[in-house]
């Protein structure tokens, strides 16, 4: 047991020695898809994301690493008279694999799960002179949405001069916002195009 703890500590120290903080911003595009019996409706959402990730190179395989992070996503959209807002905390834990092309250029791929925690999800609509709002996370709603959603993502990117990072990725919703015998609301995809600065 003592040997296992020593090895684990050595791996942790080695990983920390190859860790790097990355501040990130991204353009987001997503879709919320609802199905009521055989009727399907999709709402397109666009916005941006701000956050950071912590790149940790694993010492036992060259190029392999993990990148835990946290981002706040801001998404907005409209359909007919409805205007939608969606703000959520996204916590990815991605595995990464990088390929060096010379001293100043690196390509990498990433993939893994993300936990999304809903902060605000609502819609507003106007009837006559009155504006009404629906809070989908409220217990008073006829269909209270789940704040927690699991996503699976994959993507690729490049790093230039060990300073600038550009990436493209997509997350696929695994768990739905809401589900009963007749209705299912989920997020089939969430596209992100991001830039980052490596500290």
mmCIF file of C-alpha atoms in Angstrom:
data_model
loop_
_atom_site.group_PDB
_atom_site.id
_atom_site.type_symbol
_atom_site.label_atom_id
_atom_site.label_comp_id
_atom_site.label_asym_id
_atom_site.label_seq_id
_atom_site.Cartn_x
_atom_site.Cartn_y
_atom_site.Cartn_z
ATOM 1 C CA UNK A 1 0.000 0.000 0.000
ATOM 2 C CA UNK A 2 2.839 2.364 0.878
ATOM 3 C CA UNK A 3 4.508 1.722 -2.493
ATOM 4 C CA UNK A 4 1.263 2.495 -4.333
ATOM 5 C CA UNK A 5 0.921 5.812 -2.498
ATOM 6 C CA UNK A 6 4.533 6.727 -3.300
ATOM 7 C CA UNK A 7 4.015 5.920 -7.005
ATOM 8 C CA UNK A 8 0.753 7.894 -7.108
ATOM 9 C CA UNK A 9 2.427 10.883 -5.449
ATOM 10 C CA UNK A 10 5.343 10.721 -7.896
ATOM 11 C CA UNK A 11 2.944 10.666 -10.849
ATOM 12 C CA UNK A 12 1.014 13.608 -9.437
ATOM 13 C CA UNK A 13 4.185 15.651 -8.915
ATOM 14 C CA UNK A 14 5.360 14.777 -12.421
ATOM 15 C CA UNK A 15 2.015 15.787 -13.919
ATOM 16 C CA UNK A 16 1.972 19.094 -12.029
ATOM 17 C CA UNK A 17 5.422 19.891 -13.404
ATOM 18 C CA UNK A 18 3.932 19.714 -16.911
ATOM 19 C CA UNK A 19 0.703 21.636 -16.208
ATOM 20 C CA UNK A 20 -0.429 24.839 -17.902
ATOM 21 C CA UNK A 21 -3.364 27.203 -17.410
ATOM 22 C CA UNK A 22 -5.331 28.246 -20.510
ATOM 23 C CA UNK A 23 -7.819 31.149 -20.512
ATOM 24 C CA UNK A 24 -10.493 30.493 -23.137
ATOM 25 C CA UNK A 25 -13.308 32.224 -25.021
ATOM 26 C CA UNK A 26 -15.532 30.564 -27.605
ATOM 27 C CA UNK A 27 -18.405 31.113 -30.013
ATOM 28 C CA UNK A 28 -21.262 28.703 -29.284
ATOM 29 C CA UNK A 29 -24.079 27.341 -31.392
ATOM 30 C CA UNK A 30 -26.553 24.814 -30.013
ATOM 31 C CA UNK A 31 -29.945 23.329 -30.611
ATOM 32 C CA UNK A 32 -32.690 22.352 -28.185
ATOM 33 C CA UNK A 33 -34.912 19.630 -29.615
ATOM 34 C CA UNK A 34 -38.329 18.817 -28.197
ATOM 35 C CA UNK A 35 -40.532 15.905 -29.186
ATOM 36 C CA UNK A 36 -44.209 15.788 -28.269
ATOM 37 C CA UNK A 37 -45.691 12.478 -29.428
ATOM 38 C CA UNK A 38 -44.716 12.565 -33.129
ATOM 39 C CA UNK A 39 -44.260 16.341 -33.354
ATOM 40 C CA UNK A 40 -40.627 17.518 -33.329
ATOM 41 C CA UNK A 41 -39.494 21.114 -32.817
ATOM 42 C CA UNK A 42 -35.977 22.572 -32.680
ATOM 43 C CA UNK A 43 -34.817 25.935 -31.345
ATOM 44 C CA UNK A 44 -31.470 27.298 -32.527
ATOM 45 C CA UNK A 45 -29.339 29.063 -29.896
ATOM 46 C CA UNK A 46 -26.159 31.105 -30.362
ATOM 47 C CA UNK A 47 -23.834 32.881 -27.967
ATOM 48 C CA UNK A 48 -20.453 32.662 -26.331
ATOM 49 C CA UNK A 49 -18.470 30.956 -23.573
ATOM 50 C CA UNK A 50 -15.840 32.242 -21.131
ATOM 51 C CA UNK A 51 -13.651 30.094 -18.910
ATOM 52 C CA UNK A 52 -10.384 28.278 -18.426
ATOM 53 C CA UNK A 53 -8.844 24.839 -18.503
ATOM 54 C CA UNK A 54 -5.817 23.295 -16.834
ATOM 55 C CA UNK A 55 -3.681 21.279 -19.238
ATOM 56 C CA UNK A 56 -1.861 18.463 -17.480
ATOM 57 C CA UNK A 57 0.658 16.402 -19.449
ATOM 58 C CA UNK A 58 0.850 12.834 -18.198
ATOM 59 C CA UNK A 59 4.471 11.784 -17.708
ATOM 60 C CA UNK A 60 4.171 8.109 -18.671
ATOM 61 C CA UNK A 61 2.949 8.555 -22.328
ATOM 62 C CA UNK A 62 4.421 11.264 -24.543
ATOM 63 C CA UNK A 63 1.666 13.538 -25.896
ATOM 64 C CA UNK A 64 -1.091 12.212 -23.627
ATOM 65 C CA UNK A 65 -2.767 14.474 -21.098
ATOM 66 C CA UNK A 66 -5.951 15.546 -19.362
ATOM 67 C CA UNK A 67 -7.625 18.954 -19.373
ATOM 68 C CA UNK A 68 -10.162 19.677 -16.623
ATOM 69 C CA UNK A 69 -11.840 23.047 -16.931
ATOM 70 C CA UNK A 70 -14.813 25.289 -16.236
ATOM 71 C CA UNK A 71 -16.754 27.542 -18.596
ATOM 72 C CA UNK A 72 -19.856 29.692 -18.337
ATOM 73 C CA UNK A 73 -22.016 29.405 -21.451
ATOM 74 C CA UNK A 74 -24.331 32.212 -22.584
ATOM 75 C CA UNK A 75 -26.860 31.149 -25.240
ATOM 76 C CA UNK A 76 -29.765 33.101 -26.739
ATOM 77 C CA UNK A 77 -32.328 32.454 -29.447
ATOM 78 C CA UNK A 78 -35.792 33.245 -30.731
ATOM 79 C CA UNK A 79 -38.615 31.467 -32.476
ATOM 80 C CA UNK A 80 -41.820 33.185 -33.543
ATOM 81 C CA UNK A 81 -42.860 35.334 -30.544
ATOM 82 C CA UNK A 82 -40.595 33.474 -28.074
ATOM 83 C CA UNK A 83 -37.159 34.691 -26.951
ATOM 84 C CA UNK A 84 -34.961 32.184 -25.149
ATOM 85 C CA UNK A 85 -32.068 32.585 -22.683
ATOM 86 C CA UNK A 86 -29.820 29.773 -21.477
ATOM 87 C CA UNK A 87 -26.889 30.324 -19.087
ATOM 88 C CA UNK A 88 -25.042 27.314 -17.720
ATOM 89 C CA UNK A 89 -21.845 26.236 -16.020
ATOM 90 C CA UNK A 90 -19.979 23.634 -18.067
ATOM 91 C CA UNK A 91 -17.317 21.463 -16.401
ATOM 92 C CA UNK A 92 -15.399 19.352 -18.947
ATOM 93 C CA UNK A 93 -12.874 16.644 -18.180
ATOM 94 C CA UNK A 94 -11.185 15.864 -21.472
ATOM 95 C CA UNK A 95 -8.419 13.482 -22.394
ATOM 96 C CA UNK A 96 -5.972 15.052 -24.858
ATOM 97 C CA UNK A 97 -3.351 13.827 -27.271
ATOM 98 C CA UNK A 98 -0.948 16.231 -28.970
ATOM 99 C CA UNK A 99 1.393 16.058 -31.944
ATOM 100 C CA UNK A 100 4.361 18.415 -32.274
ATOM 101 C CA UNK A 101 5.230 19.832 -35.702
ATOM 102 C CA UNK A 102 8.434 21.750 -35.064
ATOM 103 C CA UNK A 103 9.102 24.016 -32.096
ATOM 104 C CA UNK A 104 6.225 26.470 -32.509
ATOM 105 C CA UNK A 105 3.284 24.431 -33.801
ATOM 106 C CA UNK A 106 1.317 21.663 -32.133
ATOM 107 C CA UNK A 107 -1.894 19.905 -33.143
ATOM 108 C CA UNK A 108 -4.041 18.088 -30.619
ATOM 109 C CA UNK A 109 -7.264 16.156 -30.271
ATOM 110 C CA UNK A 110 -9.522 15.963 -27.239
ATOM 111 C CA UNK A 111 -12.565 14.109 -26.039
ATOM 112 C CA UNK A 112 -14.486 13.166 -22.932
ATOM 113 C CA UNK A 113 -17.432 14.016 -20.708
ATOM 114 C CA UNK A 114 -18.728 17.373 -19.521
ATOM 115 C CA UNK A 115 -21.150 18.062 -16.687
ATOM 116 C CA UNK A 116 -23.463 20.984 -17.412
ATOM 117 C CA UNK A 117 -25.255 22.728 -14.549
ATOM 118 C CA UNK A 118 -28.076 25.036 -15.575
ATOM 119 C CA UNK A 119 -28.125 28.489 -14.007
ATOM 120 C CA UNK A 120 -30.835 30.253 -16.040
ATOM 121 C CA UNK A 121 -33.151 28.812 -18.672
ATOM 122 C CA UNK A 122 -36.204 30.822 -19.582
ATOM 123 C CA UNK A 123 -38.326 32.203 -22.376
ATOM 124 C CA UNK A 124 -40.295 35.411 -22.819
ATOM 125 C CA UNK A 125 -43.274 36.072 -25.052
ATOM 126 C CA UNK A 126 -45.662 38.958 -25.564
ATOM 127 C CA UNK A 127 -49.437 38.750 -25.679
ATOM 128 C CA UNK A 128 -50.938 42.130 -26.529
ATOM 129 C CA UNK A 129 -49.160 44.668 -24.342
ATOM 130 C CA UNK A 130 -48.151 42.128 -21.716
ATOM 131 C CA UNK A 131 -44.788 40.327 -21.631
ATOM 132 C CA UNK A 132 -44.820 36.923 -19.971
ATOM 133 C CA UNK A 133 -41.900 34.753 -18.913
ATOM 134 C CA UNK A 134 -41.383 31.047 -18.255
ATOM 135 C CA UNK A 135 -38.668 29.771 -15.897
ATOM 136 C CA UNK A 136 -37.986 26.191 -16.966
ATOM 137 C CA UNK A 137 -36.132 25.388 -13.737
ATOM 138 C CA UNK A 138 -38.968 26.567 -11.513
ATOM 139 C CA UNK A 139 -40.922 23.950 -9.592
ATOM 140 C CA UNK A 140 -44.049 25.903 -10.524
ATOM 141 C CA UNK A 141 -43.521 25.107 -14.212
ATOM 142 C CA UNK A 142 -45.711 22.398 -15.732
ATOM 143 C CA UNK A 143 -42.519 20.688 -16.951
ATOM 144 C CA UNK A 144 -39.647 21.434 -14.563
ATOM 145 C CA UNK A 145 -36.338 20.944 -16.368
ATOM 146 C CA UNK A 146 -33.377 19.131 -14.869
ATOM 147 C CA UNK A 147 -30.494 21.535 -14.172
ATOM 148 C CA UNK A 148 -27.886 18.786 -14.578
ATOM 149 C CA UNK A 149 -27.024 17.422 -18.004
ATOM 150 C CA UNK A 150 -24.227 15.097 -19.125
ATOM 151 C CA UNK A 151 -22.499 15.812 -22.441
ATOM 152 C CA UNK A 152 -19.916 13.853 -24.413
ATOM 153 C CA UNK A 153 -17.556 15.918 -26.525
ATOM 154 C CA UNK A 154 -14.769 15.631 -29.046
ATOM 155 C CA UNK A 155 -12.722 18.056 -31.085
ATOM 156 C CA UNK A 156 -9.338 19.188 -32.303
ATOM 157 C CA UNK A 157 -7.146 22.257 -32.195
ATOM 158 C CA UNK A 158 -3.742 23.799 -32.721
ATOM 159 C CA UNK A 159 -1.313 25.685 -30.505
ATOM 160 C CA UNK A 160 1.039 28.300 -31.936
ATOM 161 C CA UNK A 161 4.272 29.457 -30.263
ATOM 162 C CA UNK A 162 3.143 27.823 -26.994
ATOM 163 C CA UNK A 163 0.924 30.871 -26.505
ATOM 164 C CA UNK A 164 -2.209 30.859 -28.718
ATOM 165 C CA UNK A 165 -4.694 28.026 -28.922
ATOM 166 C CA UNK A 166 -7.484 27.625 -31.510
ATOM 167 C CA UNK A 167 -9.974 24.758 -31.236
ATOM 168 C CA UNK A 168 -13.194 23.383 -32.697
ATOM 169 C CA UNK A 169 -15.347 20.890 -30.861
ATOM 170 C CA UNK A 170 -18.851 19.576 -30.435
ATOM 171 C CA UNK A 171 -20.696 18.229 -27.391
ATOM 172 C CA UNK A 172 -23.545 15.756 -27.701
ATOM 173 C CA UNK A 173 -26.245 15.700 -25.040
ATOM 174 C CA UNK A 174 -26.523 12.318 -23.332
ATOM 175 C CA UNK A 175 -29.189 13.094 -20.731
ATOM 176 C CA UNK A 176 -32.339 15.154 -21.447
ATOM 177 C CA UNK A 177 -33.535 18.398 -19.911
ATOM 178 C CA UNK A 178 -36.989 16.899 -19.437
ATOM 179 C CA UNK A 179 -38.696 13.587 -20.137
ATOM 180 C CA UNK A 180 -42.023 11.939 -19.446
ATOM 181 C CA UNK A 181 -44.271 9.504 -21.321
ATOM 182 C CA UNK A 182 -45.159 12.061 -24.012
ATOM 183 C CA UNK A 183 -42.468 14.753 -24.116
ATOM 184 C CA UNK A 184 -38.704 14.696 -24.368
ATOM 185 C CA UNK A 185 -36.508 17.812 -24.481
ATOM 186 C CA UNK A 186 -32.792 17.430 -25.078
ATOM 187 C CA UNK A 187 -29.744 19.130 -26.574
ATOM 188 C CA UNK A 188 -28.495 16.994 -29.469
ATOM 189 C CA UNK A 189 -25.445 19.129 -30.122
ATOM 190 C CA UNK A 190 -23.447 22.110 -28.845
ATOM 191 C CA UNK A 191 -20.777 23.420 -31.260
ATOM 192 C CA UNK A 192 -17.890 25.530 -29.977
ATOM 193 C CA UNK A 193 -15.165 27.427 -31.824
ATOM 194 C CA UNK A 194 -12.664 28.768 -29.319
ATOM 195 C CA UNK A 195 -9.452 30.664 -28.813
ATOM 196 C CA UNK A 196 -7.203 30.428 -25.788
ATOM 197 C CA UNK A 197 -4.175 32.050 -24.247
ATOM 198 C CA UNK A 198 -1.622 29.791 -22.565
ATOM 199 C CA UNK A 199 0.005 31.097 -19.383
#
